[in-house]
Coordinates of N, CA, C and O and ligand atoms in Angstrom, one line a residue:
M57 N 0.9 -1.2 0.0 CA 0.0 0.0 0.0 C 0.9 1.2 0.0 O 1.2 1.8 1.0
H58 N 1.4 1.6 -1.2 CA 2.4 2.7 -1.1 C 1.7 4.1 -1.1 O 2.4 5.1 -0.9
E59 N 0.4 4.1 -1.2 CA -0.3 5.4 -1.0 C -0.1 6.0 0.4 O -0.1 7.2 0.6
L60 N 0.0 5.1 1.4 CA 0.2 5.5 2.8 C 1.5 6.3 2.8 O 1.6 7.4 3.4
A61 N 2.6 5.6 2.3 CA 3.9 6.3 2.3 C 3.9 7.6 1.5 O 4.5 8.6 1.9
T62 N 3.1 7.5 0.4 CA 3.0 8.7 -0.5 C 2.3 9.9 0.3 O 2.8 11.0 0.3
T63 N 1.3 9.5 1.0 CA 0.6 10.5 1.8 C 1.5 11.1 2.9 O 1.5 12.3 3.1
Q64 N 2.2 10.2 3.5 CA 3.2 10.7 4.6 C 4.2 11.6 4.0 O 4.5 12.7 4.6
S65 N 4.7 11.3 2.8 CA 5.7 12.2 2.2 C 5.1 13.5 1.8 O 5.7 14.6 1.8
L66 N 3.9 13.4 1.3 CA 3.1 14.6 1.0 C 3.0 15.6 2.2 O 3.3 16.8 2.0
V67 N 2.6 15.1 3.3 CA 2.5 15.9 4.5 C 3.8 16.4 4.9 O 4.0 17.6 5.3
Q68 N 4.9 15.6 4.8 CA 6.2 16.0 5.1 C 6.7 17.2 4.2 O 7.2 18.1 4.7
I69 N 6.4 17.1 2.9 CA 6.7 18.2 2.0 C 6.1 19.5 2.5 O 6.7 20.5 2.5
C70 N 4.8 19.4 2.8 CA 4.0 20.6 3.3 C 4.6 21.1 4.6 O 4.7 22.3 4.8
T71 N 5.0 20.2 5.5 CA 5.5 20.6 6.8 C 6.8 21.3 6.6 O 7.1 22.4 7.2
E72 N 7.6 20.8 5.7 CA 8.9 21.4 5.4 C 8.8 22.8 4.8 O 9.4 23.8 5.1
A73 N 7.8 22.9 3.8 CA 7.5 24.1 3.2 C 7.0 25.2 4.2 O 7.4 26.4 4.1
A74 N 6.2 24.7 5.1 CA 5.7 25.6 6.1 C 6.8 26.2 7.0 O 6.8 27.4 7.3
A75 N 7.7 25.3 7.4 CA 8.8 25.7 8.2 C 9.7 26.7 7.5 O 10.2 27.7 8.0
R76 N 9.9 26.4 6.2 CA 10.8 27.2 5.3 C 10.2 28.6 5.0 O 10.9 29.6 5.0
E77 N 8.9 28.6 4.7 CA 8.3 29.8 4.2 C 7.4 30.5 5.3 O 6.9 31.6 5.0
G78 N 7.3 29.9 6.4 CA 6.7 30.6 7.5 C 5.1 30.6 7.5 O 4.6 31.6 8.1
F79 N 4.5 29.7 6.9 CA 3.0 29.7 7.0 C 2.6 28.7 8.0 O 3.3 27.8 8.4
K80 N 1.4 28.9 8.5 CA 0.9 28.1 9.6 C -0.1 27.0 9.2 O -0.3 26.1 9.9
K81 N -0.7 27.2 8.1 CA -1.8 26.3 7.7 C -1.9 26.2 6.2 O -1.8 27.1 5.5
V82 N -2.1 24.9 5.8 CA -2.3 24.7 4.4 C -3.8 24.4 4.2 O -4.4 23.6 4.9
K83 N -4.4 25.2 3.3 CA -5.8 25.1 3.0 C -6.2 24.2 1.9 O -7.2 23.5 1.9
E84 N -5.3 24.2 0.9 CA -5.5 23.4 -0.3 C -4.2 22.9 -0.8 O -3.2 23.6 -0.9
I85 N -4.2 21.6 -1.2 CA -3.0 21.0 -1.8 C -3.4 20.5 -3.2 O -4.3 19.7 -3.4
R86 N -2.8 21.1 -4.2 CA -3.1 20.7 -5.6 C -2.1 19.8 -6.1 O -0.9 20.1 -6.1
L87 N -2.5 18.6 -6.5 CA -1.5 17.5 -6.9 C -1.6 17.3 -8.4 O -2.7 17.3 -8.9
H88 N -0.5 17.0 -8.9 CA -0.4 16.6 -10.3 C -0.1 15.1 -10.3 O 0.9 14.7 -9.8
I89 N -1.1 14.3 -10.8 CA -0.9 12.9 -10.7 C -0.9 12.3 -12.2 O -2.0 12.3 -12.8
G90 N 0.2 11.8 -12.6 CA 0.2 11.1 -13.9 C -0.6 9.8 -13.9 O -0.7 9.1 -12.9
A91 N -1.3 9.5 -15.0 CA -2.2 8.4 -15.0 C -1.4 7.1 -14.8 O -2.0 6.1 -14.4
Y92 N -0.1 7.1 -15.0 CA 0.8 5.9 -14.9 C 1.7 6.0 -13.7 O 2.7 5.2 -13.6
S93 N 1.4 6.9 -12.8 CA 2.2 7.0 -11.6 C 1.9 5.9 -10.6 O 2.7 5.7 -9.7
G94 N 0.8 5.2 -10.7 CA 0.4 4.2 -9.8 C -0.2 4.8 -8.5 O -0.5 4.0 -7.6
I95 N -0.5 6.1 -8.5 CA -1.1 6.7 -7.4 C -2.6 6.7 -7.5 O -3.1 7.1 -8.6
E96 N -3.3 6.2 -6.5 CA -4.8 6.1 -6.6 C -5.3 7.2 -5.7 O -5.2 7.2 -4.5
P97 N -5.9 8.3 -6.3 CA -6.3 9.4 -5.5 C -7.3 9.1 -4.3 O -7.3 9.7 -3.3
N98 N -8.1 8.1 -4.6 CA -9.1 7.7 -3.5 C -8.4 7.3 -2.2 O -8.8 7.6 -1.1
Y99 N -7.2 6.6 -2.4 CA -6.5 6.1 -1.2 C -5.8 7.3 -0.5 O -5.8 7.4 0.7
L100 N -5.3 8.3 -1.4 CA -4.7 9.5 -0.8 C -5.7 10.2 0.1 O -5.5 10.6 1.2
R101 N -6.9 10.3 -0.5 CA -8.0 11.0 0.3 C -8.4 10.3 1.5 O -8.8 10.9 2.5
E102 N -8.3 9.0 1.5 CA -8.7 8.1 2.6 C -7.6 8.2 3.7 O -8.0 8.4 4.9
F103 N -6.4 8.2 3.4 CA -5.3 8.3 4.4 C -5.0 9.7 4.9 O -4.6 9.9 6.0
F104 N -5.3 10.7 4.0 CA -4.9 12.0 4.3 C -5.4 12.5 5.7 O -4.6 13.1 6.5
P105 N -6.7 12.4 6.1 CA -7.1 12.9 7.3 C -6.4 12.4 8.5 O -6.1 13.1 9.5
Y106 N -5.9 11.1 8.5 CA -5.2 10.5 9.6 C -3.8 11.0 9.6 O -3.2 11.3 10.7
V107 N -3.1 11.0 8.4 CA -1.7 11.3 8.3 C -1.5 12.8 8.6 O -0.5 13.2 9.2
S108 N -2.5 13.6 8.2 CA -2.3 15.1 8.4 C -2.8 15.6 9.7 O -2.6 16.8 10.0
K109 N -3.3 14.8 10.5 CA -3.8 15.2 11.8 C -2.7 15.9 12.6 O -1.6 15.3 12.7
D110 N -3.0 17.0 13.3 CA -2.0 17.7 14.1 C -0.8 18.2 13.3 O 0.3 18.4 13.8
T111 N -0.9 18.4 12.0 CA 0.1 19.0 11.1 C -0.5 20.2 10.5 O -1.7 20.5 10.6
V112 N 0.4 20.9 9.8 CA -0.1 22.1 9.0 C -1.1 21.8 8.0 O -1.9 22.7 7.5
C113 N -1.2 20.5 7.6 CA -2.1 20.1 6.6 C -3.5 19.7 7.1 O -4.4 19.3 6.3
E114 N -3.7 19.7 8.4 CA -4.9 19.2 8.9 C -6.1 20.0 8.3 O -6.0 21.2 8.2
D115 N -7.1 19.3 7.8 CA -8.3 19.9 7.2 C -8.0 20.5 5.8 O -8.9 21.2 5.3
A116 N -6.8 20.4 5.3 CA -6.6 20.9 3.9 C -7.4 20.1 2.9 O -7.7 18.9 3.1
E117 N -7.7 20.7 1.8 CA -8.5 20.1 0.8 C -7.5 19.5 -0.2 O -6.5 20.2 -0.7
L118 N -7.6 18.3 -0.6 CA -6.8 17.7 -1.6 C -7.4 17.8 -3.0 O -8.5 17.4 -3.2
V119 N -6.7 18.5 -3.9 CA -7.3 18.6 -5.3 C -6.3 17.8 -6.2 O -5.2 18.1 -6.3
C120 N -6.9 16.7 -6.7 CA -6.1 15.8 -7.5 C -6.3 16.0 -9.0 O -7.4 15.7 -9.4
E121 N -5.3 16.5 -9.6 CA -5.5 16.7 -11.1 C -4.8 15.5 -11.8 O -3.6 15.3 -11.7
M122 N -5.6 14.7 -12.4 CA -5.1 13.5 -13.1 C -4.7 13.9 -14.5 O -5.4 14.6 -15.3
V123 N -3.5 13.5 -14.9 CA -2.9 13.9 -16.1 C -2.6 12.7 -17.0 O -1.9 11.8 -16.5
P124 N -3.2 12.6 -18.2 CA -3.0 11.4 -19.0 C -1.5 11.3 -19.4 O -0.8 12.3 -19.5
G125 N -1.1 10.1 -19.6 CA 0.3 9.9 -20.1 C 0.4 10.2 -21.6 O -0.5 10.3 -22.3
T126 N 1.7 10.4 -22.0 CA 2.0 10.6 -23.4 C 2.9 9.5 -23.9 O 3.9 9.2 -23.2
L127 N 2.6 9.0 -25.1 CA 3.5 8.0 -25.7 C 4.2 8.6 -26.9 O 3.7 9.5 -27.6
R128 N 5.3 8.1 -27.2 CA 6.0 8.5 -28.4 C 6.5 7.3 -29.1 O 7.0 6.3 -28.5
C129 N 6.4 7.3 -30.4 CA 6.9 6.2 -31.3 C 8.4 6.3 -31.4 O 9.0 7.3 -31.6
N130 N 9.0 5.1 -31.2 CA 10.4 5.0 -31.3 C 10.9 5.2 -32.7 O 12.1 5.5 -33.0
D131 N 10.0 4.9 -33.7 CA 10.5 4.9 -35.1 C 10.3 6.2 -35.8 O 11.2 6.8 -36.4
C132 N 9.0 6.8 -35.7 CA 8.7 8.0 -36.5 C 8.5 9.2 -35.6 O 8.4 10.3 -36.1
G133 N 8.5 9.1 -34.3 CA 8.4 10.2 -33.4 C 7.0 10.7 -33.1 O 6.7 11.7 -32.5
Y134 N 6.0 9.9 -33.6 CA 4.6 10.3 -33.4 C 4.3 10.3 -31.9 O 4.8 9.5 -31.1
E135 N 3.5 11.3 -31.4 CA 3.1 11.4 -30.0 C 1.6 11.3 -29.9 O 0.9 11.9 -30.7
G136 N 1.2 10.6 -28.9 CA -0.2 10.4 -28.6 C -0.5 10.2 -27.2 O 0.4 10.0 -26.4
Q137 N -1.8 10.2 -26.9 CA -2.2 10.0 -25.5 C -2.2 8.5 -25.1 O -2.7 7.7 -25.8
A138 N -1.5 8.2 -24.0 CA -1.4 6.9 -23.5 C -2.8 6.3 -23.1 O -3.7 7.1 -22.8
G139 N -2.9 5.0 -23.2 CA -4.2 4.4 -22.9 C -5.1 4.2 -24.0 O -6.0 3.4 -24.0
K140 N -4.8 4.8 -25.1 CA -5.7 4.7 -26.3 C -5.0 3.9 -27.4 O -5.7 3.4 -28.3
I141 N -3.7 4.0 -27.4 CA -3.0 3.3 -28.5 C -1.9 2.4 -28.0 O -1.3 2.7 -26.9
Y142 N -1.7 1.3 -28.6 CA -0.7 0.4 -28.2 C 0.5 0.2 -29.2 O 1.4 -0.5 -28.9
E143 N 0.2 0.7 -30.4 CA 1.3 0.7 -31.3 C 1.1 2.0 -32.1 O 0.1 2.6 -32.1
C144 N 2.1 2.4 -32.8 CA 2.1 3.7 -33.5 C 1.0 3.7 -34.6 O 1.1 2.8 -35.5
P145 N 0.0 4.6 -34.5 CA -1.0 4.6 -35.5 C -0.5 5.1 -36.9 O -1.2 4.9 -37.9
R146 N 0.6 5.7 -36.9 CA 1.2 6.2 -38.2 C 2.0 5.2 -38.9 O 1.9 4.9 -40.1
C147 N 2.9 4.5 -38.1 CA 3.8 3.6 -38.8 C 3.8 2.2 -38.2 O 4.5 1.3 -38.8
G148 N 3.0 2.0 -37.2 CA 2.9 0.6 -36.6 C 4.1 0.3 -35.7 O 4.3 -0.9 -35.2
G149 N 5.0 1.2 -35.5 CA 6.2 1.0 -34.7 C 5.9 0.9 -33.2 O 4.8 1.1 -32.8
S150 N 6.9 0.6 -32.4 CA 6.8 0.4 -31.0 C 6.8 1.8 -30.3 O 7.5 2.7 -30.7
I151 N 6.0 1.9 -29.3 CA 5.8 3.2 -28.6 C 6.3 3.0 -27.2 O 6.3 1.9 -26.6
R152 N 6.7 4.1 -26.6 CA 7.1 4.1 -25.2 C 6.5 5.3 -24.5 O 6.1 6.3 -25.1
L153 N 6.3 5.2 -23.2 CA 5.7 6.2 -22.4 C 6.7 7.3 -22.1 O 7.8 7.0 -21.6
I154 N 6.4 8.5 -22.5 CA 7.4 9.6 -22.2 C 6.9 10.5 -21.0 O 7.7 11.3 -20.5
S155 N 5.6 10.5 -20.7 CA 5.1 11.2 -19.5 C 3.9 10.5 -19.0 O 3.3 9.7 -19.7
G156 N 3.6 10.7 -17.7 CA 2.4 10.1 -17.1 C 2.8 9.3 -15.8 O 1.9 8.9 -15.1
R157 N 4.1 9.2 -15.5 CA 4.5 8.5 -14.3 C 4.7 9.5 -13.2 O 5.0 9.2 -12.1
E158 N 4.6 10.8 -13.5 CA 5.0 11.8 -12.5 C 3.9 12.0 -11.5 O 2.8 11.8 -11.7
F159 N 4.4 12.5 -10.3 CA 3.5 12.8 -9.2 C 4.2 13.9 -8.4 O 5.3 13.7 -8.0
F160 N 3.5 15.1 -8.4 CA 4.1 16.1 -7.6 C 3.1 17.1 -7.1 O 1.9 17.1 -7.5
V161 N 3.5 17.9 -6.1 CA 2.6 19.0 -5.6 C 2.7 20.1 -6.5 O 3.8 20.7 -6.7
D162 N 1.6 20.5 -7.1 CA 1.5 21.6 -8.1 C 1.5 22.9 -7.4 O 2.3 23.8 -7.7
S163 N 0.7 23.1 -6.4 CA 0.6 24.3 -5.6 C 0.0 24.1 -4.3 O -0.7 23.1 -4.1
L164 N 0.3 25.0 -3.4 CA -0.3 24.9 -2.1 C -1.1 26.3 -1.8 O -0.5 27.3 -2.2
A165 N -2.3 26.2 -1.3 CA -2.9 27.4 -0.8 C -2.7 27.5 0.7 O -3.1 26.5 1.4
V166 N -2.1 28.5 1.2 CA -1.8 28.6 2.6 C -2.3 29.8 3.2 O -2.7 30.8 2.6
E167 N -2.2 29.8 4.5 CA -2.6 31.1 5.2 C -1.7 31.2 6.5 O -1.0 30.3 6.8
Ligands
ZN7 ZN1 5.6 5.6 -35.7

């Protein structure tokens, strides 16, 4: 269940940012979640209230922005949205994932 660890590191990131930048409370956390990151937003939302208790993130709203992956053809350079194609629609070549595994904090709303 790596979402628990992910949620813990998320709270850790916010706590460090709060210490560095001097805010006391996080109201909203906007996350960028690649479709192939393996992160399941429902689990994040489930763990978050427990993990964030008594931290700067307590009661913060999690905004999960799901971002589809991008594939690129190894042969002709065609790019397309992952999940819809399994081989290059232009030349039939093999494709690889060039984005969609990322997961990061996009922005924090603080006070
Ligand atoms: Zn191609």
